[in-house]
Amino acid sequence: TIEENPVQLDANSQEILMRLLRNDPSLTDLSLDWKGIDDAKVTFIARALEQNSTLDTLSLRGNQISNAGAAGFARILEHN
């Protein structure tokens, strides 16, 4: 993982990521550190993860996720 990577998630990469999270059973570890992810994007990611049963590790360090955003993320994934 490269910390403080300037590459941000744009609309295209978000769509690709959502497809992977929903449909790729080989995806077990994912680092999205320093990708400019905010509360809206983390909610979008959580919704995609509702359909994923293979991801074991997700790292979101260095993003702009508030406490409320993290709590919302946890609520969405409570039953996954």
Coordinates of N, CA and C in Angstrom, one line a residue:
T1 N 0.8 -1.2 0.0 CA 0.0 0.0 0.0 C 0.9 1.2 0.0
I2 N 0.6 2.1 -0.9 CA 1.3 3.4 -0.9 C 0.4 4.4 -0.2
E3 N 0.9 5.0 0.9 CA 0.2 5.9 1.7 C 0.2 7.3 1.0
E4 N -0.9 8.0 1.2 CA -1.0 9.3 0.6 C -0.9 9.3 -0.9
N5 N -1.4 8.3 -1.5 CA -1.4 8.1 -3.0 C -2.4 9.2 -3.5
P6 N -2.0 10.0 -4.4 CA -2.8 11.1 -4.9 C -4.0 10.6 -5.8
V7 N -4.0 9.3 -6.2 CA -5.1 8.9 -7.1 C -6.4 8.8 -6.3
Q8 N -7.4 9.5 -6.8 CA -8.7 9.6 -6.2 C -9.7 8.7 -7.0
L9 N -10.7 8.3 -6.3 CA -11.8 7.5 -7.0 C -12.7 8.5 -7.7
D10 N -12.6 8.4 -9.1 CA -13.6 9.2 -9.9 C -14.8 8.3 -10.2
A11 N -15.7 8.8 -10.9 CA -17.0 8.1 -11.2 C -16.7 6.8 -12.0
N12 N -15.8 6.8 -12.9 CA -15.4 5.6 -13.7 C -14.9 4.5 -12.8
S13 N -13.9 4.9 -11.9 CA -13.2 3.9 -11.1 C -14.2 3.4 -10.0
Q14 N -15.1 4.3 -9.5 CA -16.1 3.9 -8.6 C -17.0 2.8 -9.1
E15 N -17.4 3.0 -10.4 CA -18.3 2.0 -11.0 C -17.6 0.6 -11.1
I16 N -16.3 0.7 -11.6 CA -15.6 -0.6 -11.7 C -15.4 -1.2 -10.3
L17 N -15.1 -0.4 -9.3 CA -14.9 -1.0 -8.0 C -16.2 -1.6 -7.5
M18 N -17.4 -1.0 -7.7 CA -18.6 -1.5 -7.3 C -18.9 -2.9 -8.0
R19 N -18.6 -3.0 -9.2 CA -18.8 -4.3 -9.9 C -17.9 -5.4 -9.3
L20 N -16.6 -5.0 -9.0 CA -15.7 -6.0 -8.4 C -16.2 -6.4 -7.0
L21 N -16.7 -5.5 -6.2 CA -17.1 -5.8 -4.9 C -18.4 -6.7 -4.9
R22 N -19.2 -6.5 -5.9 CA -20.4 -7.3 -6.0 C -20.2 -8.6 -6.6
N23 N -19.3 -8.7 -7.6 CA -19.2 -9.9 -8.4 C -17.9 -10.7 -8.4
D24 N -16.9 -10.3 -7.8 CA -15.6 -11.0 -7.9 C -15.3 -11.8 -6.6
P25 N -15.6 -13.2 -6.7 CA -15.4 -14.0 -5.5 C -13.9 -14.2 -5.1
S26 N -13.0 -13.8 -6.0 CA -11.6 -13.9 -5.6 C -11.0 -12.7 -4.8
L27 N -11.9 -11.6 -4.7 CA -11.4 -10.4 -4.0 C -11.6 -10.7 -2.5
T28 N -10.5 -10.8 -1.8 CA -10.5 -11.1 -0.4 C -9.9 -9.9 0.4
D29 N -9.0 -9.2 -0.1 CA -8.3 -8.1 0.5 C -8.3 -6.8 -0.4
L30 N -8.7 -5.7 0.2 CA -8.7 -4.5 -0.6 C -8.3 -3.3 0.2
S31 N -7.3 -2.5 -0.3 CA -6.8 -1.3 0.3 C -7.3 -0.1 -0.5
L32 N -8.1 0.7 0.1 CA -8.5 2.0 -0.5 C -8.0 3.2 0.3
D33 N -6.8 3.0 0.8 CA -6.2 4.1 1.6 C -5.9 5.3 0.8
W34 N -6.2 6.5 1.4 CA -5.9 7.8 0.7 C -6.5 8.0 -0.6
K35 N -7.7 7.6 -0.8 CA -8.4 7.7 -2.1 C -9.5 8.8 -2.2
G36 N -9.5 9.7 -1.2 CA -10.5 10.8 -1.2 C -11.9 10.3 -1.0
I37 N -12.1 9.2 -0.3 CA -13.4 8.6 0.0 C -14.0 9.4 1.2
D38 N -15.2 9.9 0.9 CA -16.0 10.6 1.9 C -17.2 9.8 2.4
D39 N -18.1 10.4 3.2 CA -19.2 9.7 3.7 C -20.1 9.1 2.6
A40 N -20.4 9.9 1.6 CA -21.2 9.4 0.5 C -20.6 8.2 -0.2
K41 N -19.3 8.3 -0.5 CA -18.6 7.2 -1.2 C -18.6 6.0 -0.3
V42 N -18.3 6.1 1.0 CA -18.2 5.0 1.8 C -19.6 4.3 2.0
T43 N -20.7 5.1 1.9 CA -22.0 4.5 1.9 C -22.2 3.7 0.6
F44 N -21.8 4.2 -0.5 CA -21.9 3.5 -1.8 C -21.1 2.2 -1.7
I45 N -19.9 2.2 -1.1 CA -19.1 1.0 -1.0 C -19.8 0.0 -0.1
A46 N -20.4 0.5 1.0 CA -21.1 -0.4 2.0 C -22.2 -1.1 1.3
R47 N -23.0 -0.4 0.5 CA -24.1 -1.0 -0.3 C -23.6 -2.1 -1.2
A48 N -22.5 -1.9 -1.9 CA -22.0 -2.9 -2.7 C -21.5 -4.1 -1.9
L49 N -20.9 -3.9 -0.7 CA -20.5 -5.0 0.1 C -21.6 -5.8 0.7
E50 N -22.8 -5.3 0.7 CA -23.9 -6.1 1.2 C -24.0 -7.4 0.4
Q51 N -23.6 -7.4 -0.9 CA -23.7 -8.5 -1.7 C -22.4 -9.3 -1.8
N52 N -21.4 -9.0 -1.0 CA -20.1 -9.6 -1.1 C -19.9 -10.5 0.2
S53 N -19.6 -11.7 0.0 CA -19.3 -12.6 1.1 C -17.9 -13.1 1.2
T54 N -17.0 -12.6 0.3 CA -15.6 -13.1 0.3 C -14.6 -12.1 0.8
L55 N -14.9 -10.8 0.8 CA -13.9 -9.8 1.3 C -13.7 -9.9 2.8
D56 N -12.4 -10.2 3.1 CA -12.0 -10.4 4.5 C -11.5 -9.1 5.1
T57 N -10.7 -8.3 4.3 CA -10.0 -7.2 4.8 C -10.3 -6.0 3.9
L58 N -10.7 -4.9 4.5 CA -10.8 -3.6 3.8 C -10.2 -2.5 4.6
S59 N -9.2 -1.8 4.0 CA -8.6 -0.7 4.6 C -9.0 0.6 4.0
L60 N -9.4 1.6 4.8 CA -9.8 2.9 4.4 C -9.1 4.0 5.0
R61 N -7.8 3.8 5.4 CA -7.1 4.8 6.1 C -6.9 6.1 5.3
G62 N -6.8 7.2 5.9 CA -6.5 8.5 5.3 C -7.6 9.1 4.4
N63 N -8.8 8.6 4.6 CA -9.9 9.2 3.8 C -10.7 10.2 4.7
Q64 N -11.6 10.8 4.1 CA -12.4 11.9 4.8 C -13.8 11.3 5.2
I65 N -13.7 10.2 6.0 CA -14.9 9.6 6.5 C -15.1 10.1 8.0
S66 N -16.3 10.7 8.2 CA -16.6 11.2 9.6 C -17.0 10.0 10.5
N67 N -17.1 10.3 11.8 CA -17.6 9.3 12.7 C -19.0 8.9 12.3
A68 N -19.9 9.8 11.8 CA -21.2 9.5 11.4 C -21.2 8.6 10.2
G69 N -20.3 8.9 9.2 CA -20.1 8.0 8.1 C -19.7 6.6 8.4
A70 N -18.7 6.5 9.3 CA -18.2 5.2 9.8 C -19.4 4.4 10.5
A71 N -20.2 5.1 11.3 CA -21.3 4.4 11.9 C -22.3 4.0 10.9
G72 N -22.6 4.8 9.9 CA -23.5 4.4 8.9 C -23.0 3.2 8.1
F73 N -21.7 3.2 7.8 CA -21.0 2.1 7.1 C -21.2 0.8 7.9
A74 N -21.0 0.9 9.2 CA -21.1 -0.3 10.1 C -22.6 -0.8 10.2
R75 N -23.5 0.1 10.2 CA -25.0 -0.3 10.3 C -25.4 -1.0 9.0
I76 N -24.9 -0.5 7.9 CA -25.2 -1.2 6.6 C -24.7 -2.6 6.6
L77 N -23.5 -2.8 7.1 CA -22.8 -4.1 7.0 C -23.1 -5.0 8.2
E78 N -23.9 -4.6 9.2 CA -24.2 -5.4 10.4 C -24.6 -6.8 10.1
H79 N -25.3 -7.1 9.0 CA -25.8 -8.4 8.8 C -25.1 -9.1 7.7
N80 N -23.9 -8.6 7.3 CA -23.1 -9.2 6.2 C -22.1 -10.2 6.8

